[in-house]
PDB file of C-alpha atoms in Angstrom:
ATOM      1  CA  MET A 974      12.035-128.197   8.839  1.00  0.00           C
ATOM      2  CA  PRO A 975      15.401-129.890   9.466  1.00  0.00           C
ATOM      3  CA  ASP A 976      15.975-133.373   8.067  1.00  0.00           C
ATOM      4  CA  ALA A 977      18.420-136.240   8.630  1.00  0.00           C
ATOM      5  CA  GLU A 978      21.138-134.611   6.527  1.00  0.00           C
ATOM      6  CA  ASP A 979      20.835-131.422   8.585  1.00  0.00           C
ATOM      7  CA  VAL A 980      21.226-133.508  11.752  1.00  0.00           C
ATOM      8  CA  ARG A 981      24.349-135.140  10.345  1.00  0.00           C
ATOM      9  CA  ARG A 982      25.877-131.855   9.158  1.00  0.00           C
ATOM     10  CA  VAL A 983      25.154-129.954  12.372  1.00  0.00           C
ATOM     11  CA  ALA A 984      26.254-132.786  14.671  1.00  0.00           C
ATOM     12  CA  LEU A 985      29.503-133.314  12.787  1.00  0.00           C
ATOM     13  CA  SER A 986      30.239-129.575  12.921  1.00  0.00           C
ATOM     14  CA  LEU A 987      30.551-129.771  16.708  1.00  0.00           C
ATOM     15  CA  PRO A 988      34.113-130.165  18.062  1.00  0.00           C
ATOM     16  CA  ASP A 989      35.647-133.659  18.177  1.00  0.00           C
ATOM     17  CA  THR A 990      32.432-135.269  16.915  1.00  0.00           C
ATOM     18  CA  SER A 991      32.332-138.473  14.903  1.00  0.00           C
ATOM     19  CA  GLU A 992      29.598-140.636  13.428  1.00  0.00           C
ATOM     20  CA  LYS A 993      29.399-144.346  14.155  1.00  0.00           C
ATOM     21  CA  THR A 994      26.732-146.878  13.251  1.00  0.00           C
ATOM     22  CA  ALA A 995      25.347-148.701  16.282  1.00  0.00           C
ATOM     23  CA  TRP A 996      22.106-150.660  16.605  1.00  0.00           C
ATOM     24  CA  ASN A 997      21.743-150.239  12.811  1.00  0.00           C
ATOM     25  CA  MET A 998      21.456-146.443  13.064  1.00  0.00           C
ATOM     26  CA  PRO A 999      23.766-143.444  12.920  1.00  0.00           C
ATOM     27  CA  THR A1000      25.034-142.265  16.292  1.00  0.00           C
ATOM     28  CA  PHE A1001      27.045-139.137  16.987  1.00  0.00           C
ATOM     29  CA  ARG A1002      29.786-139.101  19.589  1.00  0.00           C
ATOM     30  CA  VAL A1003      32.019-136.528  21.184  1.00  0.00           C
ATOM     31  CA  ALA A1004      35.388-137.922  22.232  1.00  0.00           C
ATOM     32  CA  GLY A1005      33.837-141.384  21.817  1.00  0.00           C
ATOM     33  CA  LYS A1006      30.794-140.722  24.048  1.00  0.00           C
ATOM     34  CA  MET A1007      27.366-140.812  22.394  1.00  0.00           C
ATOM     35  CA  PHE A1008      25.296-137.613  22.474  1.00  0.00           C
ATOM     36  CA  ALA A1009      22.751-138.161  19.664  1.00  0.00           C
ATOM     37  CA  THR A1010      21.204-140.879  17.532  1.00  0.00           C
ATOM     38  CA  LEU A1011      19.152-140.807  14.354  1.00  0.00           C
ATOM     39  CA  PRO A1012      16.729-143.696  14.933  1.00  0.00           C
ATOM     40  CA  GLU A1013      14.712-145.863  12.555  1.00  0.00           C
ATOM     41  CA  ASP A1014      13.031-143.821   9.861  1.00  0.00           C
ATOM     42  CA  GLU A1015      15.169-140.693  10.482  1.00  0.00           C
ATOM     43  CA  THR A1016      12.193-138.509  11.393  1.00  0.00           C
ATOM     44  CA  SER A1017      13.432-137.928  14.945  1.00  0.00           C
ATOM     45  CA  ILE A1018      16.596-137.736  16.977  1.00  0.00           C
ATOM     46  CA  ALA A1019      17.413-138.975  20.452  1.00  0.00           C
ATOM     47  CA  VAL A1020      19.536-136.660  22.587  1.00  0.00           C
ATOM     48  CA  ARG A1021      20.835-136.531  26.131  1.00  0.00           C
ATOM     49  CA  CYS A1022      18.567-134.704  28.545  1.00  0.00           C
ATOM     50  CA  PRO A1023      18.540-134.792  32.355  1.00  0.00           C
ATOM     51  CA  LYS A1024      15.529-136.777  33.510  1.00  0.00           C
ATOM     52  CA  GLU A1025      14.103-133.897  35.556  1.00  0.00           C
ATOM     53  CA  GLU A1026      14.208-131.609  32.512  1.00  0.00           C
ATOM     54  CA  ARG A1027      12.901-134.068  29.948  1.00  0.00           C
ATOM     55  CA  ASP A1028       9.641-134.642  31.798  1.00  0.00           C
ATOM     56  CA  GLU A1029       9.034-130.888  31.730  1.00  0.00           C
ATOM     57  CA  LEU A1030       9.864-130.755  28.008  1.00  0.00           C
ATOM     58  CA  VAL A1031       7.469-133.578  27.191  1.00  0.00           C
ATOM     59  CA  LEU A1032       4.675-131.971  29.211  1.00  0.00           C
ATOM     60  CA  ALA A1033       5.291-128.526  27.729  1.00  0.00           C
ATOM     61  CA  GLU A1034       5.676-129.623  24.087  1.00  0.00           C
ATOM     62  CA  PRO A1035       4.360-133.165  23.574  1.00  0.00           C
ATOM     63  CA  ASP A1036       4.192-132.716  19.797  1.00  0.00           C
ATOM     64  CA  LYS A1037       7.938-132.073  19.750  1.00  0.00           C
ATOM     65  CA  PHE A1038       9.392-134.204  22.578  1.00  0.00           C
ATOM     66  CA  TRP A1039       8.675-137.703  23.848  1.00  0.00           C
ATOM     67  CA  ILE A1040      10.339-140.509  25.750  1.00  0.00           C
ATOM     68  CA  ALA A1041      10.758-143.827  23.969  1.00  0.00           C
ATOM     69  CA  ASP A1042       9.813-146.776  26.192  1.00  0.00           C
ATOM     70  CA  HIS A1043      13.224-148.428  25.920  1.00  0.00           C
ATOM     71  CA  GLU A1044      14.957-145.150  26.892  1.00  0.00           C
ATOM     72  CA  ALA A1045      12.742-144.307  29.877  1.00  0.00           C
ATOM     73  CA  GLN A1046      15.339-145.333  32.459  1.00  0.00           C
ATOM     74  CA  PHE A1047      18.075-143.293  30.755  1.00  0.00           C
ATOM     75  CA  ALA A1048      18.621-139.537  30.514  1.00  0.00           C
ATOM     76  CA  TRP A1049      17.516-139.298  26.847  1.00  0.00           C
ATOM     77  CA  VAL A1050      14.612-137.645  25.064  1.00  0.00           C
ATOM     78  CA  ARG A1051      13.336-137.954  21.488  1.00  0.00           C
ATOM     79  CA  VAL A1052      12.775-134.917  19.284  1.00  0.00           C
ATOM     80  CA  ARG A1053      10.511-134.926  16.215  1.00  0.00           C
ATOM     81  CA  LEU A1054      12.390-133.213  13.394  1.00  0.00           C
ATOM     82  CA  ASP A1055       9.211-131.963  11.708  1.00  0.00           C
ATOM     83  CA  ALA A1056       8.245-130.136  14.918  1.00  0.00           C
ATOM     84  CA  LEU A1057      11.427-128.069  15.046  1.00  0.00           C
ATOM     85  CA  GLU A1058      11.147-124.435  14.041  1.00  0.00           C
ATOM     86  CA  ASP A1059      14.407-124.284  12.117  1.00  0.00           C
ATOM     87  CA  GLU A1060      18.040-125.316  11.967  1.00  0.00           C
ATOM     88  CA  THR A1061      18.925-122.944  14.807  1.00  0.00           C
ATOM     89  CA  GLU A1062      16.672-124.894  17.155  1.00  0.00           C
ATOM     90  CA  LEU A1063      18.221-128.158  15.933  1.00  0.00           C
ATOM     91  CA  ARG A1064      21.710-126.746  16.537  1.00  0.00           C
ATOM     92  CA  ASP A1065      20.768-125.624  20.064  1.00  0.00           C
ATOM     93  CA  ILE A1066      19.392-129.068  20.936  1.00  0.00           C
ATOM     94  CA  LEU A1067      22.388-130.943  19.534  1.00  0.00           C
ATOM     95  CA  ALA A1068      24.867-128.545  21.145  1.00  0.00           C
ATOM     96  CA  ASP A1069      23.170-128.908  24.524  1.00  0.00           C
ATOM     97  CA  SER A1070      23.395-132.691  24.249  1.00  0.00           C
ATOM     98  CA  TRP A1071      27.031-132.402  23.107  1.00  0.00           C
ATOM     99  CA  ARG A1072      27.861-130.389  26.246  1.00  0.00           C
ATOM    100  CA  GLN A1073      26.386-133.122  28.437  1.00  0.00           C
ATOM    101  CA  ALA A1074      28.654-135.750  26.889  1.00  0.00           C
ATOM    102  CA  ALA A1075      31.815-133.756  26.194  1.00  0.00           C
ATOM    103  CA  PRO A1076      34.815-134.179  28.486  1.00  0.00           C
ATOM    104  CA  PRO A1077      35.924-131.167  30.559  1.00  0.00           C
ATOM    105  CA  ARG A1078      38.904-130.457  28.281  1.00  0.00           C
ATOM    106  CA  LEU A1079      36.550-129.888  25.324  1.00  0.00           C
ATOM    107  CA  LEU A1080      34.097-127.840  27.369  1.00  0.00           C
ATOM    108  CA  ASP A1081      36.990-125.648  28.483  1.00  0.00           C
ATOM    109  CA  SER A1082      38.300-125.342  24.908  1.00  0.00           C
ATOM    110  CA  HIS A1083      34.871-124.572  23.405  1.00  0.00           C
ATOM    111  CA  PRO A1084      32.864-122.609  26.000  1.00  0.00           C
ATOM    112  CA  GLU A1085      30.664-121.107  23.280  1.00  0.00           C
ATOM    113  CA  VAL A1086      29.136-124.439  22.192  1.00  0.00           C
ATOM    114  CA  GLY A1087      25.607-124.928  23.463  1.00  0.00           C
ATOM    115  CA  LEU A1088      25.252-121.704  25.388  1.00  0.00           C
ATOM    116  CA  GLN A1089      22.494-120.264  23.200  1.00  0.00           C
ATOM    117  CA  GLY A1090      19.852-121.682  25.482  1.00  0.00           C
ATOM    118  CA  PRO A1091      18.448-124.899  26.966  1.00  0.00           C
ATOM    119  CA  VAL A1092      16.889-127.662  24.897  1.00  0.00           C
TER     120      VAL A1092
END
């Protein structure tokens, strides 16, 4: 099961990613644009996810994915770390979120990032 340090290591391994504290929690940004957060007790992550896809994720795997009330109007979904199969699944989720936030120049420079599969 991945933990907070795995999240940090994997997120920071993605191109042009930095960590910044915001709202008293670690956030991860690509070219300055947030793509993941490590909220509260560090047992979950919040990642970008198109609204139409996140509803399907939550319905399909409610033990893994959920929508926090204060994020309902935004294209974000929460992921329980203890529900992830392994670090590969964590990497796929973070990379997918990274691709949604990354500017075109980075997507063009790193076409391999996040193409392993959807969240």
